[in-house]
């Protein structure tokens, strides 16, 4: 635990505490009265209200559209199912900047809907809600669908034999078993939409602002650190409460269910109703998940002779000190370094958390590992600039600052991917190897590593994808001569002109393709589902967050 604790202490807790203290401490004293002053402002209350209700609306809409797909993936077997699973999951690993850009190409000024019917949805809440559903669709499908596939269908069939209608059997037998998974998925969707930044910044315009966007505005535009500190504390408290409830739902799900092999529960659709449901899910996926990226690609190719892509090789007229195409190489280098850090820290943390003699403090660290996903990335990024500017941690002029910020987001995915697999390793195998004289290192190398190798590769892939698309913190610390892809896209979108818009579309397409390729590789090496020894908990958790 020493290295993970030191890493999070130095590069998460310290920067966040430093920026918060800078806002609330001045003149030799603390000004906690500023909390009430800020929260009493009408515009801040409006931001809090919009942040909350749009997250609730996004969560409800995501559940409404994604739960039928979860059932289809759980109970139906049809050609192309694995490909469709990858298509559904791709949006989740896409950077929020790409998601915002894709919907801008679809519903924004000069977008597909504007060209065909004169309809524009950018700067409206509907564009934000649809983009959030696009981004979080896979959370519900993978979390709920993964459990649904392992519920024994004979229980519902028995209720039907005893006279229950299909709806009543589902409501009284299946729904209670699914409730913890649905609650866990809903909480994670709410968390991601409550802290939304890139999507709201691109699609919302000046009209709509979430807490994360307002923290960015107060920090970088107004430079009101006290207001930003108060909003950070509010967001931190809200995220902590969400994660506490989420941890409770996960424990309830894992301890209350007995599961079966998922491979035996999927059947070919039968009857008009099941085929209609499958067709409806395929239509939803095509319109909601495939159309926006397709329009993005089409817009990037609008100019003749790949003009937008060729313009990426020139620095003339751009806001960068280097050609925008160099952002591709920068992002790959940063993401590889961040992946190495995240896998090292995450694997050590997961190994410590699997020990049966772990104390309450160690188990509590499991929940803390999730905080970087919900705490303001803007605060973390600006905190890096404030806190890491003096020896021995004077890192502001070094390249490692960006991978460190990206690794903070990657570590939770590594832990969530590896932890269930490590917990499923039979402890008796380790004990037998130790009795035969193997050292702890050899036990890990010859017992644990062969079993978790595929999960380790999946964890590295997820860490690479999320590091590649990190934007909130990187926008503060990426230097103009070394921009990352998300930062380059955001800066190009912020400038007027058709050429800048086209280059943003081209860079977003490149970033989307890299993330999609990474995810397709993950699908090929995804660990096979099997059942562990702790209450029937499925080993395959690569799609659960």
Coordinates of C-alpha atoms in Angstrom, one line a residue:
X1 CA 0.0 0.0 0.0
X2 CA 2.9 2.4 0.5
X3 CA 3.4 3.4 -3.2
X4 CA -0.3 3.8 -4.0
X5 CA -0.9 5.9 -0.8
X6 CA 2.1 8.0 -1.5
X7 CA 1.1 8.5 -5.1
X8 CA -2.5 9.6 -4.2
X9 CA -1.2 11.7 -1.3
X10 CA 1.3 13.7 -3.4
X11 CA -0.5 14.0 -6.7
X12 CA -4.2 14.1 -5.7
X13 CA -4.8 15.0 -2.1
X14 CA -2.0 17.6 -1.9
X15 CA -2.8 19.6 -5.1
X16 CA -6.6 19.6 -4.3
X17 CA -5.9 20.7 -0.7
X18 CA -3.5 23.3 -1.9
X19 CA -5.9 24.9 -4.4
X20 CA -8.8 24.8 -1.9
X21 CA -6.6 26.3 0.8
X22 CA -5.5 29.1 -1.6
X23 CA -9.1 30.0 -2.0
X24 CA -10.2 30.0 1.6
X25 CA -7.1 31.1 3.5
X26 CA -5.9 34.7 3.2
X27 CA -4.7 37.4 5.5
X28 CA -3.5 34.9 8.1
X29 CA -6.8 33.3 8.6
X30 CA -9.4 30.9 7.2
X31 CA -12.6 32.4 5.7
X32 CA -15.2 29.6 6.0
X33 CA -17.9 32.3 5.9
X34 CA -17.2 32.4 2.2
X35 CA -19.0 29.1 1.9
X36 CA -22.3 30.7 2.8
X37 CA -21.6 33.9 0.8
X38 CA -20.9 31.9 -2.4
X39 CA -23.8 29.5 -2.0
X40 CA -26.1 32.4 -1.3
X41 CA -25.5 33.9 -4.8
X42 CA -28.4 33.4 -7.2
X43 CA -26.2 32.5 -10.2
X44 CA -24.3 29.8 -8.2
X45 CA -27.6 28.3 -6.9
X46 CA -28.7 28.2 -10.6
X47 CA -25.5 26.3 -11.5
X48 CA -26.1 23.8 -8.6
X49 CA -29.7 23.3 -9.6
X50 CA -28.8 22.8 -13.3
X51 CA -26.0 20.4 -12.5
X52 CA -28.3 18.3 -10.4
X53 CA -31.4 18.2 -12.5
X54 CA -29.5 17.6 -15.8
X55 CA -27.7 14.7 -14.1
X56 CA -31.0 13.2 -13.0
X57 CA -32.6 13.7 -16.4
X58 CA -29.5 12.2 -18.1
X59 CA -29.6 9.2 -15.8
X60 CA -33.3 8.6 -16.3
X61 CA -33.0 8.9 -20.1
X62 CA -30.0 6.6 -20.2
X63 CA -31.8 3.9 -18.2
X64 CA -34.8 4.2 -20.4
X65 CA -32.9 3.7 -23.6
X66 CA -30.2 1.3 -22.4
X67 CA -32.1 -1.2 -20.3
X68 CA -33.7 -2.9 -23.3
X69 CA -30.3 -3.2 -24.8
X70 CA -29.0 -4.8 -21.6
X71 CA -31.8 -7.4 -21.9
X72 CA -31.0 -8.1 -25.5
X73 CA -27.3 -8.6 -24.8
X74 CA -28.1 -10.8 -21.8
X75 CA -30.8 -13.1 -23.2
X76 CA -30.4 -13.1 -27.0
X77 CA -27.9 -14.8 -29.2
X78 CA -27.5 -13.4 -32.7
X79 CA -24.8 -13.0 -35.4
X80 CA -22.5 -10.0 -34.8
X81 CA -23.2 -9.8 -31.1
X82 CA -19.6 -9.3 -30.1
X83 CA -19.1 -6.6 -32.8
X84 CA -22.2 -4.9 -31.5
X85 CA -20.9 -5.1 -28.0
X86 CA -17.7 -3.3 -29.0
X87 CA -19.7 -0.7 -30.9
X88 CA -21.8 0.0 -27.8
X89 CA -18.8 0.3 -25.6
X90 CA -16.7 2.5 -27.9
X91 CA -18.5 5.8 -26.9
X92 CA -17.6 5.3 -23.2
X93 CA -13.9 5.4 -23.9
X94 CA -14.1 8.3 -26.3
X95 CA -12.9 11.6 -24.9
X96 CA -15.6 14.0 -23.9
X97 CA -14.2 16.5 -26.4
X98 CA -14.8 14.1 -29.2
X99 CA -18.3 13.4 -28.0
X100 CA -19.1 17.1 -27.9
X101 CA -17.5 17.6 -31.4
X102 CA -19.5 14.7 -32.9
X103 CA -22.8 16.1 -31.6
X104 CA -21.8 19.5 -32.8
X105 CA -21.4 18.1 -36.3
X106 CA -24.8 16.5 -36.0
X107 CA -27.0 19.1 -34.2
X108 CA -24.9 22.3 -34.3
X109 CA -24.7 25.2 -36.7
X110 CA -24.0 23.8 -40.2
X111 CA -24.6 20.2 -38.8
X112 CA -26.5 17.4 -40.5
X113 CA -29.9 18.4 -38.9
X114 CA -29.3 22.0 -39.7
X115 CA -28.5 21.2 -43.4
X116 CA -31.5 18.9 -43.8
X117 CA -34.3 20.5 -41.8
X118 CA -32.9 23.7 -40.4
X119 CA -32.9 22.2 -36.8
X120 CA -30.2 23.2 -34.3
X121 CA -29.9 21.8 -30.8
X122 CA -26.5 23.2 -29.8
X123 CA -26.8 25.6 -26.9
X124 CA -29.9 23.7 -25.8
X125 CA -30.2 21.2 -22.9
X126 CA -31.4 18.5 -25.4
X127 CA -27.9 18.3 -27.0
X128 CA -26.3 17.9 -23.6
X129 CA -28.8 15.1 -22.6
X130 CA -28.4 13.2 -25.8
X131 CA -24.6 13.4 -25.6
X132 CA -24.7 12.2 -22.0
X133 CA -26.8 9.2 -23.1
X134 CA -24.3 8.5 -25.9
X135 CA -21.4 8.6 -23.5
X136 CA -23.0 6.5 -20.7
X137 CA -25.1 4.0 -22.7
X138 CA -22.4 1.3 -22.2
X139 CA -22.3 1.8 -18.4
X140 CA -25.9 0.4 -18.2
X141 CA -25.6 -2.2 -20.9
X142 CA -22.4 -3.7 -19.4
X143 CA -23.2 -3.4 -15.7
X144 CA -26.9 -4.5 -15.8
X145 CA -26.5 -6.8 -18.9
X146 CA -23.5 -8.6 -17.3
X147 CA -25.5 -9.5 -14.2
X148 CA -28.8 -10.2 -16.2
X149 CA -27.0 -12.8 -18.3
X150 CA -26.0 -14.7 -15.2
X151 CA -29.4 -14.7 -13.5
X152 CA -31.0 -18.1 -13.6
X153 CA -33.9 -17.8 -16.1
X154 CA -35.6 -20.8 -14.5
X155 CA -36.8 -18.7 -11.6
X156 CA -38.8 -16.5 -13.8
X157 CA -40.1 -19.5 -15.8
X158 CA -41.3 -21.1 -12.6
X159 CA -43.3 -18.0 -11.7
X160 CA -44.9 -18.2 -15.2
X161 CA -45.8 -21.8 -14.6
X162 CA -47.5 -20.8 -11.3
X163 CA -49.7 -18.4 -13.2
X164 CA -47.8 -15.1 -13.2
X165 CA -48.1 -12.9 -16.2
X166 CA -44.8 -12.0 -18.0
X167 CA -44.8 -8.5 -16.5
X168 CA -45.6 -9.8 -13.0
X169 CA -42.9 -12.5 -13.2
X170 CA -40.4 -9.9 -14.3
X171 CA -41.5 -7.3 -11.7
X172 CA -41.5 -9.8 -8.7
X173 CA -38.6 -12.1 -9.6
X174 CA -36.1 -10.5 -12.0
X175 CA -36.3 -6.9 -11.1
X176 CA -35.5 -7.4 -7.4
X177 CA -32.4 -9.4 -8.4
X178 CA -31.4 -6.7 -10.9
X179 CA -32.1 -3.8 -8.6
X180 CA -28.6 -3.5 -7.1
X181 CA -27.0 -3.6 -10.5
X182 CA -29.5 -1.0 -11.9
X183 CA -28.8 1.2 -8.8
X184 CA -25.0 0.9 -9.3
X185 CA -25.3 1.8 -13.0
X186 CA -27.6 4.7 -12.3
X187 CA -25.3 6.0 -9.6
X188 CA -22.3 5.9 -11.9
X189 CA -24.2 7.6 -14.8
X190 CA -25.3 10.3 -12.3
X191 CA -21.7 10.7 -11.2
X192 CA -20.3 11.1 -14.7
X193 CA -23.0 13.5 -15.7
X194 CA -22.9 15.5 -12.5
X195 CA -19.2 16.2 -13.1
X196 CA -19.6 16.7 -16.9
X197 CA -17.2 19.2 -18.3
X198 CA -16.2 18.8 -22.0
X199 CA -19.7 18.0 -23.3
X200 CA -21.3 20.9 -21.5
X201 CA -18.6 23.4 -22.4
X202 CA -18.8 22.5 -26.2
X203 CA -22.6 22.0 -26.5
X204 CA -24.0 24.2 -23.8
X205 CA -22.4 27.5 -24.8
X206 CA -22.6 30.4 -22.3
X207 CA -26.2 29.5 -21.4
X208 CA -25.6 26.3 -19.4
X209 CA -22.9 25.6 -16.8
X210 CA -22.3 22.6 -14.5
X211 CA -20.2 22.8 -11.4
X212 CA -17.2 21.6 -13.3
X213 CA -17.6 24.2 -16.0
X214 CA -18.2 26.9 -13.4
X215 CA -15.0 25.9 -11.5
X216 CA -13.1 26.2 -14.8
X217 CA -14.6 29.6 -15.5
X218 CA -14.0 30.9 -12.0
X219 CA -10.4 29.6 -12.0
X220 CA -9.2 30.4 -15.5
X221 CA -11.3 33.3 -16.7
X222 CA -12.3 35.3 -13.5
X223 CA -9.5 34.0 -11.3
X224 CA -11.8 33.9 -8.3
X225 CA -10.1 31.1 -6.3
X226 CA -12.3 31.5 -3.3
X227 CA -15.5 30.8 -5.3
X228 CA -13.8 28.0 -7.1
X229 CA -12.7 26.5 -3.8
X230 CA -16.2 26.6 -2.4
X231 CA -17.6 24.9 -5.5
X232 CA -14.8 22.3 -5.3
X233 CA -15.8 21.5 -1.7
X234 CA -19.5 21.1 -2.7
X235 CA -18.6 18.8 -5.6
X236 CA -16.3 16.8 -3.4
X237 CA -19.0 16.3 -0.8
X238 CA -21.5 15.3 -3.4
X239 CA -19.2 12.8 -5.1
X240 CA -18.2 11.3 -1.7
X241 CA -21.9 10.7 -0.9
X242 CA -22.5 9.1 -4.4
X243 CA -19.5 6.8 -4.1
X244 CA -20.6 5.7 -0.5
X245 CA -24.0 4.7 -1.8
X246 CA -22.4 3.0 -4.8
X247 CA -20.1 1.0 -2.6
X248 CA -23.1 -0.1 -0.6
X249 CA -25.1 -1.2 -3.7
X250 CA -22.1 -3.2 -5.0
X251 CA -21.6 -5.0 -1.7
X252 CA -25.3 -5.8 -1.6
X253 CA -25.3 -7.2 -5.1
X254 CA -22.2 -9.4 -4.6
X255 CA -23.4 -10.9 -1.3
X256 CA -27.1 -11.5 -2.2
X257 CA -27.0 -13.3 -5.6
X258 CA -26.3 -16.8 -6.8
X259 CA -25.3 -16.8 -10.4
X260 CA -25.1 -19.3 -13.3
X261 CA -22.9 -19.5 -16.3
X262 CA -23.8 -16.7 -18.7
X263 CA -23.2 -18.8 -21.8
X264 CA -26.3 -21.0 -21.1
X265 CA -28.8 -18.2 -20.7
X266 CA -28.7 -16.6 -24.2
X267 CA -31.1 -17.9 -26.9
X268 CA -32.0 -17.0 -30.4
X269 CA -34.9 -14.5 -30.5
X270 CA -38.3 -16.2 -30.8
X271 CA -41.6 -14.6 -31.8
X272 CA -42.5 -11.2 -33.3
X273 CA -42.1 -9.4 -30.0
X274 CA -38.5 -10.5 -29.4
X275 CA -37.4 -9.8 -33.0
X276 CA -39.1 -6.4 -32.8
X277 CA -37.2 -5.6 -29.5
X278 CA -33.9 -6.6 -31.2
X279 CA -34.7 -4.4 -34.2
X280 CA -35.6 -1.5 -31.9
X281 CA -32.3 -1.8 -30.0
X282 CA -30.3 -2.0 -33.3
X283 CA -32.2 1.1 -34.5
X284 CA -31.4 3.0 -31.3
X285 CA -27.7 2.0 -31.5
X286 CA -27.6 3.1 -35.1
X287 CA -29.2 6.5 -34.5
X288 CA -27.7 7.4 -31.1
X289 CA -24.3 5.7 -31.1
X290 CA -23.3 5.2 -34.8
X291 CA -24.7 8.3 -36.5
X292 CA -22.8 11.0 -34.5
X293 CA -19.4 9.5 -35.1
X294 CA -20.3 8.8 -38.7
X295 CA -21.2 12.5 -39.2
X296 CA -18.0 13.5 -37.5
X297 CA -16.0 11.5 -40.0
X298 CA -18.0 12.9 -42.9
X299 CA -17.5 16.5 -41.8
X300 CA -13.8 15.9 -41.5
X301 CA -13.8 14.8 -45.2
X302 CA -15.9 17.7 -46.5
X303 CA -13.0 19.6 -48.0
X304 CA -11.6 18.3 -51.3
X305 CA -8.3 16.4 -51.3
X306 CA -8.3 15.9 -47.6
X307 CA -7.7 19.6 -47.1
X308 CA -8.5 19.5 -43.3
X309 CA -6.1 16.7 -42.7
X310 CA -3.4 18.3 -44.8
X311 CA -3.8 21.5 -42.8
X312 CA -2.9 19.7 -39.6
X313 CA 0.7 19.5 -40.8
X314 CA 1.0 23.3 -40.9
X315 CA 1.3 25.7 -38.0
X316 CA 0.3 28.8 -40.1
X317 CA -2.7 30.5 -38.6
X318 CA -3.0 28.2 -35.6
X319 CA -2.8 28.8 -31.9
X320 CA 0.0 26.3 -31.4
X321 CA 3.7 26.6 -31.6
X322 CA 3.8 23.4 -33.6
X323 CA 1.6 21.8 -36.3
X324 CA -1.5 20.3 -34.8
X325 CA -0.7 16.9 -36.1
X326 CA 2.1 16.7 -33.5
X327 CA -0.6 16.5 -30.9
X328 CA -1.1 12.9 -32.0
X329 CA 2.5 11.9 -31.1
X330 CA 2.3 13.9 -27.9
X331 CA -0.9 12.2 -26.8
X332 CA 0.4 8.7 -27.6
X333 CA 3.6 9.3 -25.6
X334 CA 1.8 10.8 -22.7
X335 CA -0.8 8.0 -22.7
X336 CA 1.8 5.3 -22.7
X337 CA 3.7 6.9 -19.8
X338 CA 0.4 7.4 -17.9
X339 CA -0.6 3.7 -18.6
X340 CA 2.7 2.5 -17.1
X341 CA 2.1 4.6 -14.0
X342 CA -1.5 3.6 -13.7
X343 CA -0.9 -0.1 -14.1
X344 CA 1.9 -0.1 -11.5
X345 CA 0.0 1.9 -8.9
X346 CA -3.4 0.1 -9.7
X347 CA -1.9 -3.4 -9.6
X348 CA -0.2 -2.8 -6.3
X349 CA -3.4 -1.3 -4.8
X350 CA -5.5 -4.2 -6.1
X351 CA -3.1 -6.8 -4.7
X352 CA -3.2 -5.1 -1.3
X353 CA -7.0 -5.0 -1.3
X354 CA -7.3 -8.7 -2.1
X355 CA -5.6 -9.7 1.2
X356 CA -8.1 -11.3 3.5
X357 CA -6.3 -9.9 6.6
X358 CA -6.6 -6.3 5.2
X359 CA -7.8 -3.9 7.9
X360 CA -10.6 -1.5 7.7
X361 CA -8.2 1.3 6.7
X362 CA -7.0 -0.6 3.6
X363 CA -10.6 -1.5 2.6
X364 CA -11.6 2.2 2.9
X365 CA -8.8 3.0 0.5
X366 CA -10.8 1.1 -2.1
X367 CA -13.5 3.8 -2.1
X368 CA -10.9 6.6 -2.1
X369 CA -9.4 5.2 -5.3
X370 CA -12.6 6.2 -7.1
X371 CA -12.5 9.9 -6.1
X372 CA -10.4 11.1 -9.1
X373 CA -13.3 10.1 -11.3
X374 CA -15.6 12.5 -9.6
X375 CA -13.5 15.3 -8.1
X376 CA -13.0 18.2 -10.4
X377 CA -10.3 17.5 -12.9
X378 CA -10.0 21.2 -13.4
X379 CA -9.2 21.6 -9.7
X380 CA -6.6 18.8 -9.9
X381 CA -5.0 20.4 -13.0
X382 CA -4.8 23.9 -11.5
X383 CA -3.7 22.4 -8.2
X384 CA -0.7 20.9 -10.0
X385 CA 0.4 24.3 -11.1
X386 CA -0.1 25.8 -7.6
X387 CA 1.3 23.0 -5.5
X388 CA 4.0 21.4 -7.7
X389 CA 6.2 24.5 -8.2
X390 CA 8.8 24.2 -5.4
X391 CA 11.6 21.7 -4.8
X392 CA 11.6 18.8 -4.3
X393 CA 8.4 18.7 -6.3
X394 CA 9.0 21.4 -8.9
X395 CA 7.5 19.6 -11.8
X396 CA 5.8 22.4 -13.7
X397 CA 8.5 22.6 -16.4
X398 CA 8.8 18.8 -16.8
X399 CA 6.9 16.5 -19.3
X400 CA 5.9 14.1 -16.5
X401 CA 3.2 16.4 -15.2
X402 CA 0.7 15.5 -17.9
X403 CA 1.1 11.7 -17.5
X404 CA 0.7 12.0 -13.7
X405 CA -2.6 13.8 -14.1
X406 CA -3.8 11.3 -16.7
X407 CA -2.7 8.3 -14.5
X408 CA -4.9 9.6 -11.7
X409 CA -7.9 8.9 -13.9
X410 CA -6.5 5.5 -15.1
X411 CA -5.8 4.0 -11.7
X412 CA -9.5 3.4 -10.8
X413 CA -10.1 1.5 -14.0
X414 CA -7.0 -0.7 -13.4
X415 CA -8.2 -1.5 -9.8
X416 CA -11.8 -2.1 -10.9
X417 CA -10.7 -4.5 -13.6
X418 CA -8.1 -6.4 -11.7
X419 CA -9.6 -6.6 -8.2
X420 CA -12.5 -9.1 -8.9
X421 CA -10.0 -11.4 -10.8
X422 CA -7.5 -11.4 -8.0
X423 CA -10.2 -12.1 -5.5
X424 CA -11.4 -15.1 -7.5
X425 CA -7.9 -16.8 -7.3
X426 CA -8.2 -19.7 -4.9
X427 CA -6.2 -18.8 -1.8
X428 CA -5.3 -22.5 -1.4
X429 CA -3.2 -22.4 -4.5
X430 CA -1.1 -19.7 -3.0
X431 CA -0.8 -21.5 0.3
X432 CA 0.2 -24.8 -1.5
X433 CA 2.9 -23.0 -3.4
X434 CA 4.2 -21.4 -0.2
X435 CA 4.2 -24.8 1.6
X436 CA 6.3 -26.2 -1.2
X437 CA 8.9 -23.5 -0.6
X438 CA 8.0 -20.8 -3.1
X439 CA 8.8 -17.2 -2.0
X440 CA 6.0 -14.6 -2.1
X441 CA 7.5 -13.2 -5.3
X442 CA 7.5 -16.6 -7.0
X443 CA 4.0 -17.3 -5.8
X444 CA 2.8 -14.1 -7.5
X445 CA 4.8 -14.9 -10.6
X446 CA 3.7 -18.5 -11.0
X447 CA 0.2 -18.6 -9.4
X448 CA -1.4 -15.1 -9.7
X449 CA 0.2 -13.7 -12.8
X450 CA -0.9 -16.4 -15.2
X451 CA -4.5 -16.0 -14.0
X452 CA -4.6 -12.2 -14.1
X453 CA -2.5 -11.7 -17.2
X454 CA -5.4 -11.1 -19.5
X455 CA -7.1 -8.8 -16.9
X456 CA -3.8 -6.9 -16.7
X457 CA -3.8 -6.3 -20.4
X458 CA -7.5 -5.2 -20.3
X459 CA -6.7 -2.8 -17.4
X460 CA -3.7 -1.4 -19.4
X461 CA -6.0 -0.9 -22.4
X462 CA -8.6 1.0 -20.4
X463 CA -6.0 3.1 -18.7
X464 CA -4.5 4.0 -22.1
X465 CA -7.9 4.9 -23.6
X466 CA -9.0 7.2 -20.7
X467 CA -5.5 8.7 -20.5
X468 CA -5.6 9.5 -24.2
X469 CA -8.8 11.4 -23.8
X470 CA -8.2 13.2 -20.4
X471 CA -9.1 16.9 -20.8
X472 CA -10.1 18.6 -17.6
X473 CA -6.7 18.6 -15.9
X474 CA -4.6 18.5 -19.1
X475 CA -6.0 21.7 -20.4
X476 CA -4.2 23.6 -17.6
X477 CA -0.8 21.8 -17.7
X478 CA -0.2 20.9 -21.4
X479 CA 2.2 23.4 -22.9
X480 CA 1.5 25.1 -26.2
X481 CA 4.5 23.4 -27.8
X482 CA 3.3 20.0 -26.6
X483 CA -0.5 20.0 -26.9
X484 CA -2.5 16.8 -26.5
X485 CA -5.3 15.8 -28.9
X486 CA -8.2 16.8 -26.7
X487 CA -6.6 20.2 -25.9
X488 CA -5.9 20.8 -29.6
X489 CA -9.5 20.0 -30.5
X490 CA -10.9 22.3 -27.9
X491 CA -8.6 25.2 -28.9
X492 CA -9.5 24.8 -32.6
X493 CA -13.2 24.7 -31.8
X494 CA -12.7 27.9 -29.8
X495 CA -11.5 29.8 -32.9
X496 CA -13.7 31.1 -35.7
X497 CA -13.3 30.0 -39.3
X498 CA -14.2 27.0 -41.4
X499 CA -10.6 25.7 -41.5
X500 CA -10.2 25.6 -37.8
X501 CA -13.6 23.8 -37.5
X502 CA -12.6 21.3 -40.1
X503 CA -9.2 20.6 -38.4
X504 CA -11.1 20.0 -35.1
X505 CA -13.2 17.5 -36.9
X506 CA -10.2 15.8 -38.4
X507 CA -8.3 15.6 -35.1
X508 CA -11.4 14.3 -33.4
X509 CA -11.7 11.6 -36.0
X510 CA -8.1 10.6 -35.5
X511 CA -8.6 10.4 -31.7
X512 CA -11.8 8.5 -32.1
X513 CA -10.1 5.9 -34.3
X514 CA -7.2 5.4 -31.9
X515 CA -9.7 4.8 -29.0
X516 CA -11.8 2.5 -31.1
X517 CA -8.8 0.4 -32.1
X518 CA -7.8 0.1 -28.5
X519 CA -11.2 -1.0 -27.4
X520 CA -11.5 -3.6 -30.2
X521 CA -8.2 -5.0 -29.0
X522 CA -9.6 -5.2 -25.5
X523 CA -12.6 -7.1 -26.7
X524 CA -10.3 -9.7 -28.2
X525 CA -8.4 -10.2 -25.0
X526 CA -11.3 -9.7 -22.6
X527 CA -11.2 -12.3 -19.8
X528 CA -13.8 -15.1 -20.1
X529 CA -16.6 -14.9 -17.6
X530 CA -16.5 -17.5 -14.9
X531 CA -17.6 -17.8 -11.4
X532 CA -15.5 -17.1 -8.4
X533 CA -15.7 -18.5 -4.9
X534 CA -17.2 -15.5 -3.1
X535 CA -21.0 -15.7 -3.4
X536 CA -20.9 -16.5 -7.1
X537 CA -19.4 -13.2 -8.1
X538 CA -18.5 -13.2 -11.8
X539 CA -14.9 -12.7 -12.6
X540 CA -15.4 -10.7 -15.8
X541 CA -15.9 -7.1 -14.6
X542 CA -14.2 -5.3 -17.4
X543 CA -17.4 -3.5 -18.3
X544 CA -18.5 -2.6 -14.8
X545 CA -17.4 0.8 -13.4

